[in-house]
Every structure is written in structure tokens, then in C-alpha cells.
């Protein structure tokens, strides 16, 4: 694949699952070799022109998995978001082969744009093995996803590019258990959040693809446990939010085209940073993954910030 071939994804909004599959179909970059294996991936256009963090996480995992034996699946990754990515440009992925042991492989992946790293990640892969087994219990009393409104139900009639993107162009159907925080913050101010999620359409029978896609979706709502605690929505006037890092552990096989419950909480927020953790369960109660992320969350400190944010709020 050449850089020109990577291009940008402009699939119709009515087929967001196909878009996700294409985003994760990385090509090996022809004629480029260093001490890294080099791959190229497209970017999905975004209304705010910044690459969605979950996209870079998922693509980096795919790049790393291309360099390990097929029977070794990713079981953990730790990544840092270093710079905002440009959603109008493709991304280059460099994979360094750190170690291949008897049953584990470690890879360092850097995602680059214009020669600068936007994400640095280390991931570990393991061949399937037998051993001890226990898990967290899935919370009881959660309403079924079919009984909850979709993002399109909540935002579909709002004439704004961000609302349209969230409602119709994201590959995952997201349904909030508590009132969604898209445009307002209702309900109790608790450092907890929960959503049901799955892709809109079926995904190929590729376990590695499903694990990467789960990483993609894990970045959608995790910081909402922090926002909910402080009565803030995504359009709180003057607020600035950015993911700083992302860690994830896969425990059991998972399919992202079946409903998954993502239970989130925030143990601490301080110094313009908040920590959020999440547990992901299959509908039948299997604990399939755990996630942790720290985010930068800045709130208005002067009237100028508040006025600028009020304009954004009025538009939505």
C-alpha cells in the first residue's frame, strides 16, 4: 500500500459497520523499512477534524497483531495519546518487536502523522492457555438495551454536524442506562455511568478484529463517569476534555456485534485530571474486558470561557 492508496474513508453514513471494518483493514507500506514493521491506515472524517482516539487504539492493535503468530491474541495494552491527530490525513503505524517468548509476545506500536507520534502503545499477546478462573459479577437490575433510546432517537433531529455524526455515522449503537449526557446532565450526581453497545451490523468471524473493535468502542463514554459526578454534559459551556492515556485488558472471548454492557466509574478527579475505570460484560454475564483511562477535564475559569461555551451550547 502507498500513502495515496490509504486515503480517507467516505463510506455512506447508512453503513457505519462497513466503515469500521475498512478502518481496521491496514495495509503494509511498500518500500518503507526501519527497525519497525510499517503499516498505513486511513482516518475517519470527524466534524471537529480530530482523529477519534478509539480509532487509533484499534488500528494500533491491528498493526501489532499483524506481527505475531495468529494463535496469539492481545490480552493487554497501555497507550498514551501524545498529540491530537488530523482526521483528514492517513496514519502510519510502526511496530517494534520487543519480545517473543514461549507463550507471550510484546510489541511497541507508534502511530505517526507527518513524522510525529500521536500515540505510543505497548501491547502484549498470549497463546490460549488454561488456568484459574474467576470474575466480577455483572450488575443486577440493568434494563434491557431494547428498552432504551438510541443515540439517533436522542440526537437525530438536531441539525448540527456533531449531533448528526454521533447519531448516524458512528459504527456502534450506544444506549445509556441513565440519562445521556449529550446535551444536558440530569439525574443524580454520581461518579458512575453505564451503556449498552454493539455494532449496527454483523462483523467478520475474526477474534482479533472483535478485540480491536472493542478497544475502539471503549473510548466513547468512559469519561462520562467523571462528568456525571459534577453535573456536566458534553456541551457544558467552556469545558475542554481530552483523553491522556488508555489501558485495557481482555479477559474472555467477545463479539462486538452482540450487546455488551459497559459499566464505568470514577474513583478520583483532581488537578484538571480525572480517572475512570470500566468493566465490560457480555449479555449473558461474562466479564470480557476491563478498561482504565485518565482524561484532562478543564472547566471555565473566567467569563470569557463561559461566553465562548455558551455560544457552542446555543448552537446545539
CSV table of C-alpha atoms in Angstrom, one decimal:
chain,number,residue,atom,x,y,z
A,1,UNK,CA,0.0,0.0,0.0
A,2,UNK,CA,1.2,3.5,-0.8
A,3,UNK,CA,0.3,6.6,1.2
A,4,UNK,CA,-2.0,7.7,-1.6
A,5,UNK,CA,-3.8,4.3,-1.5
A,6,UNK,CA,-4.6,4.7,2.2
A,7,UNK,CA,-6.8,7.7,1.6
A,8,UNK,CA,-9.7,8.7,3.7
A,9,UNK,CA,-12.9,6.9,4.4
A,10,UNK,CA,-16.1,8.4,3.0
A,11,UNK,CA,-18.5,5.4,3.1
A,12,UNK,CA,-22.2,6.3,3.2
A,13,UNK,CA,-23.5,7.0,6.7
A,14,UNK,CA,-26.0,4.2,6.4
A,15,UNK,CA,-23.2,1.6,6.5
A,16,UNK,CA,-21.1,2.5,9.6
A,17,UNK,CA,-20.1,-1.1,10.4
A,18,UNK,CA,-18.5,-1.5,6.9
A,19,UNK,CA,-16.6,1.8,7.7
A,20,UNK,CA,-15.2,0.3,10.9
A,21,UNK,CA,-14.1,-2.9,9.1
A,22,UNK,CA,-12.3,-0.8,6.4
A,23,UNK,CA,-10.7,1.4,9.1
A,24,UNK,CA,-9.2,-1.7,10.7
A,25,UNK,CA,-8.0,-3.2,7.3
A,26,UNK,CA,-4.5,-1.8,7.5
A,27,UNK,CA,-2.1,-2.1,4.5
A,28,UNK,CA,1.6,-2.8,4.7
A,29,UNK,CA,3.5,0.3,3.4
A,30,UNK,CA,5.6,-0.6,0.4
A,31,UNK,CA,9.2,0.3,0.3
A,32,UNK,CA,9.4,1.5,3.9
A,33,UNK,CA,11.6,-0.5,6.4
A,34,UNK,CA,13.5,0.6,9.5
A,35,UNK,CA,13.7,-1.4,12.7
A,36,UNK,CA,9.9,-1.4,12.7
A,37,UNK,CA,7.2,-3.1,10.6
A,38,UNK,CA,5.4,-0.3,8.9
A,39,UNK,CA,1.6,-0.2,8.2
A,40,UNK,CA,-0.7,2.5,6.9
A,41,UNK,CA,-4.3,3.1,7.9
A,42,UNK,CA,-7.0,5.6,6.9
A,43,UNK,CA,-8.7,8.1,9.1
A,44,UNK,CA,-12.4,8.6,9.5
A,45,UNK,CA,-13.6,12.1,8.9
A,46,UNK,CA,-14.8,13.9,12.0
A,47,UNK,CA,-16.8,17.1,12.4
A,48,UNK,CA,-14.1,18.6,14.7
A,49,UNK,CA,-11.3,17.4,12.4
A,50,UNK,CA,-9.5,15.4,15.1
A,51,UNK,CA,-8.9,11.7,14.9
A,52,UNK,CA,-11.1,9.7,17.3
A,53,UNK,CA,-8.8,8.2,20.0
A,54,UNK,CA,-10.6,4.8,19.8
A,55,UNK,CA,-9.8,4.6,16.1
A,56,UNK,CA,-6.0,5.0,16.7
A,57,UNK,CA,-6.1,2.5,19.6
A,58,UNK,CA,-7.9,-0.1,17.4
A,59,UNK,CA,-5.7,0.4,14.4
A,60,UNK,CA,-2.5,0.2,16.5
A,61,UNK,CA,-3.7,-3.2,17.9
A,62,UNK,CA,-4.3,-4.5,14.4
A,63,UNK,CA,-0.8,-3.3,13.4
A,64,UNK,CA,0.7,-5.1,16.3
A,65,UNK,CA,-1.3,-8.3,15.8
A,66,UNK,CA,0.0,-8.5,12.2
A,67,UNK,CA,3.5,-9.2,13.5
A,68,UNK,CA,2.6,-12.0,16.0
A,69,UNK,CA,1.7,-15.6,15.4
A,70,UNK,CA,-2.1,-16.0,14.6
A,71,UNK,CA,-2.8,-18.0,17.7
A,72,UNK,CA,-1.6,-15.2,20.0
A,73,UNK,CA,-4.4,-12.8,20.9
A,74,UNK,CA,-4.0,-9.4,22.6
A,75,UNK,CA,-4.7,-9.6,26.3
A,76,UNK,CA,-3.5,-6.1,27.4
A,77,UNK,CA,-2.4,-2.8,26.1
A,78,UNK,CA,-1.2,0.5,27.6
A,79,UNK,CA,-1.2,3.6,25.4
A,80,UNK,CA,-0.6,7.4,25.7
A,81,UNK,CA,-2.2,9.9,23.5
A,82,UNK,CA,0.7,12.3,22.7
A,83,UNK,CA,-0.8,14.7,20.1
A,84,UNK,CA,-4.2,15.3,18.5
A,85,UNK,CA,-4.4,13.5,15.2
A,86,UNK,CA,-5.7,15.1,12.0
A,87,UNK,CA,-8.8,13.3,10.8
A,88,UNK,CA,-8.1,14.5,7.2
A,89,UNK,CA,-4.8,12.5,6.9
A,90,UNK,CA,-3.9,8.8,7.0
A,91,UNK,CA,-1.8,7.4,9.8
A,92,UNK,CA,1.4,5.4,9.7
A,93,UNK,CA,2.0,2.7,12.3
A,94,UNK,CA,5.4,1.5,13.3
A,95,UNK,CA,5.6,-1.8,15.2
A,96,UNK,CA,8.7,-2.8,17.1
A,97,UNK,CA,9.1,-6.5,18.0
A,98,UNK,CA,10.1,-6.3,21.7
A,99,UNK,CA,9.9,-10.0,22.6
A,100,UNK,CA,8.6,-13.3,21.5
A,101,UNK,CA,8.5,-15.8,24.4
A,102,UNK,CA,7.2,-19.3,24.7
A,103,UNK,CA,3.6,-18.1,25.1
A,104,UNK,CA,3.7,-14.3,25.2
A,105,UNK,CA,4.7,-11.7,22.6
A,106,UNK,CA,5.3,-7.9,23.4
A,107,UNK,CA,5.0,-5.2,20.8
A,108,UNK,CA,5.6,-1.4,20.9
A,109,UNK,CA,3.4,0.5,18.4
A,110,UNK,CA,3.8,4.2,17.5
A,111,UNK,CA,1.1,5.9,15.4
A,112,UNK,CA,2.6,8.7,13.3
A,113,UNK,CA,1.3,11.7,11.3
A,114,UNK,CA,3.8,13.8,9.4
A,115,UNK,CA,6.6,12.0,11.1
A,116,UNK,CA,5.4,12.9,14.7
A,117,UNK,CA,4.0,10.3,17.1
A,118,UNK,CA,0.3,10.8,18.1
A,119,UNK,CA,0.0,7.6,20.1
A,120,UNK,CA,2.6,5.4,21.8
A,121,UNK,CA,1.4,1.9,22.9
A,122,UNK,CA,2.8,-1.3,24.3
A,123,UNK,CA,0.6,-4.4,23.8
A,124,UNK,CA,1.0,-8.0,25.0
A,125,UNK,CA,-0.3,-11.1,23.1
A,126,UNK,CA,-0.7,-14.6,24.5
A,127,UNK,CA,-1.4,-18.0,23.1
A,128,UNK,CA,-4.5,-19.5,24.7
A,129,UNK,CA,-3.8,-21.4,27.9
A,130,UNK,CA,-5.7,-23.0,30.8
A,131,UNK,CA,-5.6,-21.8,34.4
A,132,UNK,CA,-7.5,-20.4,37.4
A,133,UNK,CA,-10.8,-18.6,36.7
A,134,UNK,CA,-13.0,-16.1,38.5
A,135,UNK,CA,-14.7,-12.8,37.5
A,136,UNK,CA,-16.6,-9.8,38.7
A,137,UNK,CA,-20.4,-10.2,38.8
A,138,UNK,CA,-22.5,-8.3,36.2
A,139,UNK,CA,-24.6,-5.6,38.0
A,140,UNK,CA,-28.2,-6.7,38.5
A,141,UNK,CA,-31.3,-4.7,37.6
A,142,UNK,CA,-30.0,-3.2,34.4
A,143,UNK,CA,-32.7,-2.5,31.8
A,144,UNK,CA,-32.5,-4.4,28.5
A,145,UNK,CA,-30.9,-2.4,25.7
A,146,UNK,CA,-34.1,-2.7,23.5
A,147,UNK,CA,-36.0,-0.7,26.1
A,148,UNK,CA,-33.5,2.3,26.0
A,149,UNK,CA,-33.3,5.1,23.4
A,150,UNK,CA,-30.6,5.0,20.8
A,151,UNK,CA,-28.3,8.0,20.1
A,152,UNK,CA,-30.3,8.6,16.9
A,153,UNK,CA,-33.5,8.7,19.0
A,154,UNK,CA,-31.9,11.4,21.2
A,155,UNK,CA,-30.0,13.5,18.6
A,156,UNK,CA,-31.3,12.5,15.2
A,157,UNK,CA,-33.5,15.7,14.8
A,158,UNK,CA,-30.7,18.1,15.8
A,159,UNK,CA,-29.3,19.9,12.8
A,160,UNK,CA,-25.7,20.1,13.8
A,161,UNK,CA,-22.7,18.2,12.3
A,162,UNK,CA,-21.6,16.7,15.7
A,163,UNK,CA,-25.1,15.6,16.5
A,164,UNK,CA,-25.5,14.0,13.0
A,165,UNK,CA,-22.2,12.3,13.3
A,166,UNK,CA,-23.0,10.8,16.8
A,167,UNK,CA,-26.5,9.8,15.7
A,168,UNK,CA,-25.8,8.3,12.3
A,169,UNK,CA,-22.1,7.9,11.4
A,170,UNK,CA,-20.6,6.1,14.4
A,171,UNK,CA,-20.3,2.3,13.9
A,172,UNK,CA,-21.6,1.4,17.4
A,173,UNK,CA,-25.2,1.6,18.7
A,174,UNK,CA,-24.8,3.3,22.1
A,175,UNK,CA,-27.7,3.2,24.6
A,176,UNK,CA,-27.4,4.9,28.0
A,177,UNK,CA,-28.8,3.2,31.1
A,178,UNK,CA,-29.0,6.6,32.9
A,179,UNK,CA,-30.0,9.8,31.0
A,180,UNK,CA,-27.4,10.5,28.3
A,181,UNK,CA,-25.0,13.5,28.7
A,182,UNK,CA,-25.0,14.7,25.1
A,183,UNK,CA,-26.8,18.0,25.7
A,184,UNK,CA,-27.7,18.0,29.4
A,185,UNK,CA,-26.9,16.4,32.8
A,186,UNK,CA,-29.9,15.1,34.5
A,187,UNK,CA,-30.3,12.7,37.5
A,188,UNK,CA,-28.1,12.0,40.4
A,189,UNK,CA,-24.5,13.4,40.6
A,190,UNK,CA,-22.8,10.0,40.9
A,191,UNK,CA,-19.4,9.0,39.6
A,192,UNK,CA,-21.0,6.1,37.7
A,193,UNK,CA,-22.2,5.6,34.2
A,194,UNK,CA,-23.4,2.6,32.1
A,195,UNK,CA,-24.2,2.0,28.5
A,196,UNK,CA,-25.1,-0.9,26.3
A,197,UNK,CA,-23.2,-1.1,23.0
A,198,UNK,CA,-22.8,-3.2,19.8
A,199,UNK,CA,-22.0,-2.6,16.2
A,200,UNK,CA,-25.0,-1.8,14.0
A,201,UNK,CA,-24.2,-4.7,11.6
A,202,UNK,CA,-22.5,-8.1,11.8
A,203,UNK,CA,-18.7,-8.3,11.9
A,204,UNK,CA,-16.5,-11.0,10.4
A,205,UNK,CA,-15.6,-14.1,12.4
A,206,UNK,CA,-12.2,-12.8,13.4
A,207,UNK,CA,-11.4,-12.7,17.1
A,208,UNK,CA,-8.6,-10.2,16.7
A,209,UNK,CA,-10.9,-7.8,14.8
A,210,UNK,CA,-13.5,-8.0,17.5
A,211,UNK,CA,-11.0,-7.3,20.2
A,212,UNK,CA,-9.6,-4.3,18.3
A,213,UNK,CA,-13.2,-3.0,17.7
A,214,UNK,CA,-13.9,-3.3,21.4
A,215,UNK,CA,-10.9,-1.0,22.0
A,216,UNK,CA,-12.4,1.4,19.5
A,217,UNK,CA,-15.7,1.5,21.4
A,218,UNK,CA,-14.1,1.6,24.9
A,219,UNK,CA,-13.1,5.2,24.3
A,220,UNK,CA,-16.7,6.5,23.6
A,221,UNK,CA,-18.2,7.1,27.0
A,222,UNK,CA,-15.6,6.2,29.7
A,223,UNK,CA,-15.0,9.8,30.9
A,224,UNK,CA,-18.8,10.3,31.4
A,225,UNK,CA,-18.5,8.8,34.9
A,226,UNK,CA,-16.4,11.9,35.7
A,227,UNK,CA,-18.8,14.4,34.0
A,228,UNK,CA,-21.9,12.8,35.7
A,229,UNK,CA,-20.4,13.2,39.2
A,230,UNK,CA,-20.1,17.0,38.6
A,231,UNK,CA,-23.3,17.6,36.8
A,232,UNK,CA,-21.7,18.3,33.4
A,233,UNK,CA,-22.7,17.3,29.9
A,234,UNK,CA,-20.6,17.2,26.7
A,235,UNK,CA,-21.6,20.7,25.9
A,236,UNK,CA,-21.0,22.3,29.3
A,237,UNK,CA,-20.0,25.9,28.4
A,238,UNK,CA,-16.3,26.4,28.1
A,239,UNK,CA,-15.4,22.8,29.1
A,240,UNK,CA,-12.3,21.2,27.5
A,241,UNK,CA,-11.9,17.4,27.5
A,242,UNK,CA,-9.1,15.2,26.1
A,243,UNK,CA,-8.0,11.6,26.7
A,244,UNK,CA,-4.5,11.3,28.1
A,245,UNK,CA,-3.9,7.6,28.2
A,246,UNK,CA,-5.8,4.3,27.8
A,247,UNK,CA,-5.2,0.9,29.3
A,248,UNK,CA,-7.2,-2.2,28.5
A,249,UNK,CA,-7.3,-5.9,29.5
A,250,UNK,CA,-9.2,-8.6,27.5
A,251,UNK,CA,-10.3,-11.5,29.7
A,252,UNK,CA,-12.6,-13.7,27.6
A,253,UNK,CA,-13.7,-14.1,24.0
A,254,UNK,CA,-16.0,-11.3,22.9
A,255,UNK,CA,-18.2,-10.4,19.9
A,256,UNK,CA,-18.9,-6.7,19.4
A,257,UNK,CA,-21.9,-7.3,17.1
A,258,UNK,CA,-23.8,-8.6,20.2
A,259,UNK,CA,-24.9,-6.4,23.1
A,260,UNK,CA,-22.3,-5.6,25.7
A,261,UNK,CA,-22.8,-3.8,29.0
A,262,UNK,CA,-20.1,-1.2,29.8
A,263,UNK,CA,-20.2,-0.3,33.5
A,264,UNK,CA,-18.0,2.8,34.4
A,265,UNK,CA,-17.0,4.6,37.5
A,266,UNK,CA,-14.5,7.3,38.5
A,267,UNK,CA,-12.5,6.8,41.7
A,268,UNK,CA,-10.9,10.3,41.6
A,269,UNK,CA,-10.7,13.6,39.9
A,270,UNK,CA,-8.2,16.4,40.7
A,271,UNK,CA,-5.8,18.9,39.1
A,272,UNK,CA,-7.8,19.1,35.9
A,273,UNK,CA,-7.5,15.3,35.5
A,274,UNK,CA,-10.0,12.6,36.2
A,275,UNK,CA,-9.5,8.8,36.3
A,276,UNK,CA,-12.2,6.5,35.0
A,277,UNK,CA,-12.4,2.7,35.0
A,278,UNK,CA,-14.8,0.4,33.2
A,279,UNK,CA,-15.9,-3.3,33.1
A,280,UNK,CA,-17.4,-4.8,30.0
A,281,UNK,CA,-19.8,-7.7,30.2
A,282,UNK,CA,-21.5,-9.9,27.6
A,283,UNK,CA,-25.3,-10.0,27.8
A,284,UNK,CA,-25.1,-13.4,29.5
A,285,UNK,CA,-22.9,-12.0,32.3
A,286,UNK,CA,-19.3,-12.9,31.2
A,287,UNK,CA,-16.7,-10.3,32.2
A,288,UNK,CA,-14.9,-9.9,28.9
A,289,UNK,CA,-12.7,-6.8,29.4
A,290,UNK,CA,-11.6,-4.1,31.8
A,291,UNK,CA,-10.6,-0.5,30.9
A,292,UNK,CA,-8.9,2.4,32.6
A,293,UNK,CA,-8.3,5.9,31.3
A,294,UNK,CA,-7.2,9.3,32.6
A,295,UNK,CA,-8.6,12.4,31.0
A,296,UNK,CA,-7.9,16.1,31.1
A,297,UNK,CA,-11.0,18.0,32.0
A,298,UNK,CA,-10.8,21.7,32.3
A,299,UNK,CA,-13.8,23.8,33.3
A,300,UNK,CA,-14.3,27.6,32.7
A,301,UNK,CA,-12.3,29.8,35.0
A,302,UNK,CA,-13.4,33.2,33.6
A,303,UNK,CA,-16.3,34.8,31.9
A,304,UNK,CA,-14.6,34.8,28.5
A,305,UNK,CA,-14.5,31.0,28.6
A,306,UNK,CA,-18.1,30.8,29.8
A,307,UNK,CA,-19.3,33.1,27.0
A,308,UNK,CA,-17.5,31.1,24.3
A,309,UNK,CA,-19.0,27.9,25.6
A,310,UNK,CA,-22.5,29.4,25.8
A,311,UNK,CA,-22.3,30.0,22.0
A,312,UNK,CA,-21.5,26.3,21.5
A,313,UNK,CA,-24.4,25.3,23.7
A,314,UNK,CA,-26.8,27.6,21.9
A,315,UNK,CA,-25.8,26.0,18.5
A,316,UNK,CA,-26.6,22.5,19.7
